[in-house]
Short mmCIF file of C-alpha atoms in Angstrom, two decimals:
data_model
loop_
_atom_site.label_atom_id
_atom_site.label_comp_id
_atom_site.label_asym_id
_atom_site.label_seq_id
_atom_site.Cartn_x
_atom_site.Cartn_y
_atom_site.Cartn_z
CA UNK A 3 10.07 28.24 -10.40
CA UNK A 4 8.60 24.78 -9.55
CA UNK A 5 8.91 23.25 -7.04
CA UNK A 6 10.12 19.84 -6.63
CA UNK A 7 7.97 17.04 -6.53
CA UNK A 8 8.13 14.03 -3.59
CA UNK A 9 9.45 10.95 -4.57
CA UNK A 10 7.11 8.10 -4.84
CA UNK A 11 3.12 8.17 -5.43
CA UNK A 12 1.29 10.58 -3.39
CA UNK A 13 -2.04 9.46 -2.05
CA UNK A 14 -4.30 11.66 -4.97
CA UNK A 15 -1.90 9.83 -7.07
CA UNK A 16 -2.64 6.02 -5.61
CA UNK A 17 -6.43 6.97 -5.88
CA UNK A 18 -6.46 8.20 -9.25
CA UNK A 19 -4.30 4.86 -10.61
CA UNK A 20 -6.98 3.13 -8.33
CA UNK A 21 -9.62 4.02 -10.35
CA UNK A 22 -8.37 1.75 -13.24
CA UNK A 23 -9.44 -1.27 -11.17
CA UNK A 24 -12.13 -3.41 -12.41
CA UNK A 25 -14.93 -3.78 -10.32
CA UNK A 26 -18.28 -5.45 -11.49
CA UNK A 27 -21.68 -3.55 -12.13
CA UNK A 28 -25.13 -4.37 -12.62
CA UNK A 29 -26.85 -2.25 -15.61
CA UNK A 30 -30.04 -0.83 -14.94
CA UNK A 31 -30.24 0.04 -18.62
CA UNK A 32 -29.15 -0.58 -22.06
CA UNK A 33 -25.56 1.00 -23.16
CA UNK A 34 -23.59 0.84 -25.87
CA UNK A 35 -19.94 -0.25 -25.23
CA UNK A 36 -17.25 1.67 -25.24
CA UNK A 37 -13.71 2.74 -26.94
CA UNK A 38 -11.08 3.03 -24.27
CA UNK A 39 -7.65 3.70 -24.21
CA UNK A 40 -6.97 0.28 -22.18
CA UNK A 41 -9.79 -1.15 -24.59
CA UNK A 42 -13.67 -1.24 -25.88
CA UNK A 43 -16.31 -2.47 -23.07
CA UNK A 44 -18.73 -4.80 -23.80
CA UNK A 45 -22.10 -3.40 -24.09
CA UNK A 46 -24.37 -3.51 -20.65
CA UNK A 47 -27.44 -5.74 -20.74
CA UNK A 48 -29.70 -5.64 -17.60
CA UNK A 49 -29.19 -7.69 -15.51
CA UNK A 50 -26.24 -9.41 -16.87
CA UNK A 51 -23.22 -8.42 -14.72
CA UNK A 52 -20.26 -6.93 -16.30
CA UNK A 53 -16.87 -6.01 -15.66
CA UNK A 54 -15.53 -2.02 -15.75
CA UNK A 55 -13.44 0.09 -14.75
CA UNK A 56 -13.98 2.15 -11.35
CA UNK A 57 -13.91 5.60 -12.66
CA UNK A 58 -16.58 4.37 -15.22
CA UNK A 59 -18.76 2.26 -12.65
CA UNK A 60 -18.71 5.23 -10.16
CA UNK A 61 -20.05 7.69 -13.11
CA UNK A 62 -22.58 5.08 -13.82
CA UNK A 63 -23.66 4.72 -10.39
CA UNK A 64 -23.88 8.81 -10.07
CA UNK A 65 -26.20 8.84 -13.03
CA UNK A 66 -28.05 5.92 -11.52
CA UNK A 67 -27.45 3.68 -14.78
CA UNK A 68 -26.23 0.76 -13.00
CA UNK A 69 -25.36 -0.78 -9.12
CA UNK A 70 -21.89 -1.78 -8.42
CA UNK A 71 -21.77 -5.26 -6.74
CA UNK A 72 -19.24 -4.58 -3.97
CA UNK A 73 -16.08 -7.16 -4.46
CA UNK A 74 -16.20 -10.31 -1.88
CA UNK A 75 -14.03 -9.32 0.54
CA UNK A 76 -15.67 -5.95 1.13
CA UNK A 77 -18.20 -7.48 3.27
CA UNK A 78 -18.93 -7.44 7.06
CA UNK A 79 -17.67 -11.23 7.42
CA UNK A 80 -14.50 -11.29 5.22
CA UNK A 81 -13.05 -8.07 6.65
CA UNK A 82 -14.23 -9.55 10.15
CA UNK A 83 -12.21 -12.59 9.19
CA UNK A 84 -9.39 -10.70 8.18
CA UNK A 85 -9.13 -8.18 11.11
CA UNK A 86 -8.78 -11.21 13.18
CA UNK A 87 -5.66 -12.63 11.06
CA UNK A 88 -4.44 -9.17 11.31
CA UNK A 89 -4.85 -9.61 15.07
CA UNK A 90 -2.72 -12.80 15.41
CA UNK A 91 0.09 -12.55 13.01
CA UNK A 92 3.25 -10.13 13.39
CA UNK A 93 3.15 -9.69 9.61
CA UNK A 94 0.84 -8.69 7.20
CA UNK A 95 -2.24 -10.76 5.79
CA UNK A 96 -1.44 -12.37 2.43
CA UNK A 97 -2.26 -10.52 -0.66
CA UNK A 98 -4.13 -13.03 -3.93
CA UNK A 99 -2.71 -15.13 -5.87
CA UNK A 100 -1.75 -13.75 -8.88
CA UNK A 101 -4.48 -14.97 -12.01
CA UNK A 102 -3.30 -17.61 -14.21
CA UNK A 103 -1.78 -16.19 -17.46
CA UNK A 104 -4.27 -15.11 -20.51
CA UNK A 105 -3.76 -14.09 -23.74
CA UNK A 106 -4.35 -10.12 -22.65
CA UNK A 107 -1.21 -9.46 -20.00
CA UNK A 108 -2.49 -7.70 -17.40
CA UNK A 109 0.57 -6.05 -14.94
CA UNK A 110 0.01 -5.75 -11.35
CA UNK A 111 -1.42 -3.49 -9.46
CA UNK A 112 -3.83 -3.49 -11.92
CA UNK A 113 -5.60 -7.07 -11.47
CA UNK A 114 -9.24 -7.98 -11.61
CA UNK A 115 -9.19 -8.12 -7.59
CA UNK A 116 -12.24 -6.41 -7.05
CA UNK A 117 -14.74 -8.42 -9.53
CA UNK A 118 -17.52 -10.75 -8.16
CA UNK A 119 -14.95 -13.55 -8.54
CA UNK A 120 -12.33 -11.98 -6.28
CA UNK A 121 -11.39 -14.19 -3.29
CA UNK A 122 -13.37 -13.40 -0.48
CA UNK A 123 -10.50 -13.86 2.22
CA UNK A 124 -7.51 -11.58 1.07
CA UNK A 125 -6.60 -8.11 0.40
CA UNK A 126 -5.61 -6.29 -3.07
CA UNK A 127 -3.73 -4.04 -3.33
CA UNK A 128 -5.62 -0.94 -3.73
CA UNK A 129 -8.59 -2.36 -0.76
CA UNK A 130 -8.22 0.68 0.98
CA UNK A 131 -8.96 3.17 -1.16
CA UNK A 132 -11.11 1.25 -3.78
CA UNK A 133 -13.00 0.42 -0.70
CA UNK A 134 -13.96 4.12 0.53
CA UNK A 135 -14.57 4.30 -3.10
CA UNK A 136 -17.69 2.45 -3.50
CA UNK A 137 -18.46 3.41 0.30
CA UNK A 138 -19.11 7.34 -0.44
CA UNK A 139 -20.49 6.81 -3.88
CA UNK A 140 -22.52 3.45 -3.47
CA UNK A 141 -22.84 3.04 0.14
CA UNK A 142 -26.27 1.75 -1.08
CA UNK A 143 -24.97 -0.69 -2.69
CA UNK A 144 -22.62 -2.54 0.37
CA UNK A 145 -24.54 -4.44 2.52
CA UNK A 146 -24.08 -2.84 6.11
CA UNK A 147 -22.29 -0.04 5.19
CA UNK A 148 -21.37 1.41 8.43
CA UNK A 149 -20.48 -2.15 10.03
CA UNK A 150 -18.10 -2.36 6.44
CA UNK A 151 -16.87 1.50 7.60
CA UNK A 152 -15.68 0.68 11.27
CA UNK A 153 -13.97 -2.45 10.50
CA UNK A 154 -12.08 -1.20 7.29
CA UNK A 155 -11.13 1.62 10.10
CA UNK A 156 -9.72 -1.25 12.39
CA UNK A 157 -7.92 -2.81 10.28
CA UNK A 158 -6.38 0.23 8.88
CA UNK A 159 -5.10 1.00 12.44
CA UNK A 160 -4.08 -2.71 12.85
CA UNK A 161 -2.00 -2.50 9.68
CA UNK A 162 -0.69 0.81 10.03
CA UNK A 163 0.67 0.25 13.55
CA UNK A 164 2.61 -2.94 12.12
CA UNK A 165 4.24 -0.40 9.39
CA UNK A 166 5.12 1.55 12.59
CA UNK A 167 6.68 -1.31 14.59
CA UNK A 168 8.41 -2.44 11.35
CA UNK A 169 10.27 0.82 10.89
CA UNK A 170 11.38 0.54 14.66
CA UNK A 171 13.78 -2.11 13.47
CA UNK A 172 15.49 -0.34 10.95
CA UNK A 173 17.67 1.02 13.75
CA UNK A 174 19.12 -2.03 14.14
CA UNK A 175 20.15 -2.07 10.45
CA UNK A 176 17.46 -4.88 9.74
CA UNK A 177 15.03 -4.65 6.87
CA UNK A 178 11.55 -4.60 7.00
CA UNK A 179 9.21 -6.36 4.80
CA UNK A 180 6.47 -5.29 3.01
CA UNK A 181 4.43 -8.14 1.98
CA UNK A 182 0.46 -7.23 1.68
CA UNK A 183 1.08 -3.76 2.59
CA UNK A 184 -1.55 -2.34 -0.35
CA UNK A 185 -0.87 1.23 -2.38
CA UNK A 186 -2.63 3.92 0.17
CA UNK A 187 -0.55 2.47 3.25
CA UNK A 188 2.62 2.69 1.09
CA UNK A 189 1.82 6.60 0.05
CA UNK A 190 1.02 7.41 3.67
CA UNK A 191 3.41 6.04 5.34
CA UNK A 192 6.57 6.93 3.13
CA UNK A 193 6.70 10.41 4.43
CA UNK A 194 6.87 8.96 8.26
CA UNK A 195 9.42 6.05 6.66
CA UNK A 196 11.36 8.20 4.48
CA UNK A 197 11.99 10.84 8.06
CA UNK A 198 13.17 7.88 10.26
CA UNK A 199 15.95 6.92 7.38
CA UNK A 200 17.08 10.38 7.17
CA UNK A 201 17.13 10.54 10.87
CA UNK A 202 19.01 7.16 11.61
CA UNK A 203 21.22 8.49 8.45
CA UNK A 204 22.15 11.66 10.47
CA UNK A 205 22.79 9.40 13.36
CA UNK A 206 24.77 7.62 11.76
CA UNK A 207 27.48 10.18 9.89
CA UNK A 208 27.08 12.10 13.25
CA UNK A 209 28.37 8.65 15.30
CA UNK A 210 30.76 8.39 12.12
CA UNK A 211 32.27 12.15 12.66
CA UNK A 212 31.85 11.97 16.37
CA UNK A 213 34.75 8.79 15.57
CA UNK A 214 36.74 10.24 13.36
CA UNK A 215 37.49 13.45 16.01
CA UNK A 216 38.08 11.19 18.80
CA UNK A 217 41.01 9.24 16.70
CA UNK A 218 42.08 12.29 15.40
CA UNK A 219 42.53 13.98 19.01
CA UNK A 220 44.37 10.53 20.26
CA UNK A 221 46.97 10.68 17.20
CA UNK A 222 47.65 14.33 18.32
CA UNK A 223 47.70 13.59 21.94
CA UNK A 224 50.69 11.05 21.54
CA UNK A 225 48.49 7.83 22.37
CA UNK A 226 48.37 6.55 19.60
CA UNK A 227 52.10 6.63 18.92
CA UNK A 228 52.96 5.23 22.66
CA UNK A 229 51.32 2.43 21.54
CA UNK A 230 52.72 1.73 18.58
CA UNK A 231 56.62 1.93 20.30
CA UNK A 232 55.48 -0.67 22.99
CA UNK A 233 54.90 -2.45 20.36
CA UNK A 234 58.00 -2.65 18.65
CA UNK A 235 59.64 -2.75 22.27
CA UNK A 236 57.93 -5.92 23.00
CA UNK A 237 58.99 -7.18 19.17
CA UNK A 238 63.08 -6.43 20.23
CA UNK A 239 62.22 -8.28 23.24
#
């Protein structure tokens, strides 16, 4: 019998979907393009840069037939600069704009946000795992790998302890907003956000029950009916 499955994305899931992002490559050699099910490439000519998928720019790289040119706000500086908004604001950093329309629609999460023309100063919405990504199979690639490595760590803790704090206020029957939070956060942190609900759910019919007894004993112990004759008393009056 199988069992059942979690709701939501897992986080094997949110990689694999990552791997549909575009990123942009540098061919080391001639190649033919390609037939896809999202549609054909355009055929690589060293050193012209061009546009591919992840999964296919990570083969690429393996076979050493091209460099991936790490997106602009996978560098030392922009994450820097971004670790320090992190720092200031309650809230998360703002994701990109969205692209202008084009004749191709192209549905979110899946945006070119990782191309050489990506802004330099925001977050998509797969950065996290795209990121380690190109870090295990191109760390050659990233300029100061291991400075990119520590601060993508900070500012995963950053970001993570805001999810934290933000579920503390679901006690108070508040919501919680989830502006710039990108797909790996999400898929981690439902588990820890999907036990406080059922918990403060619990609380809540227990509080509910714990009511419902204490009206019911009253009724039976004659309170409730005193004080509905001193009010009719007070009525004759």
């Amino acid at each position: 019998m199988a069992l059942p499955l979690p709701p939501g994305l897992t986080p094997p899931e949110t990689a694999f979907l990552c791997e549909m992002e575009l990123v942009t490559v540098i061919p080391r050699q001639r190649l033919e393009g390609l037939s896809l099910l999202g549609g054909p490439t355009v055929p690589l000519q060293p050193p012209h840069r061009t546009p591919l998928p992840l999964w296919l720019a990570l083969l690429l790289k393996r076979q050493r037939r091209a460099n991936i040119l790490p997106p602009p706000w996978l560098t030392p500086a922009s994450l820097t600069q971004i670790l320090s908004l992190e720092s200031t604001i309650p809230s998360f950093s703002p994701p990109p704009q969205l692209p202008l329309p084009t004749s191709t629609p192209i549905s979110p999460p899946f945006l070119p946000s990782a191309i050489d023309s990506a802004p330099s100063d925001a977050l998509p919405y797969h950065w996290l795992e795209l990121g380690e990504m190109i870090l295990d199979a191109a760390a050659d690639d990233v300029p100061d790998a291991d400075g990119v490595r520590r601060l993508m760590r900070d500012l995963r803790e950053v970001r993570m302890a805001k999810l934290r704090v933000g579920v503390g206020v679901l006690e108070g029957g508040r919501e919680v907003r989830m502006n710039g939070v990108g797909g790996m956060e999400v898929a981690e942190a439902r588990a820890f956000v999907g036990g406080v609900v059922d918990g403060l759910r619990q609380i809540g019919a227990s509080k509910e029950m714990a009511r419902k007894e204490r009206e019911a004993e009253e009724r039976d112990n004659g309170i409730g009916g005193l004080e509905e004759e001193d009010d009719e008393d007070e009525m004759d009056l």
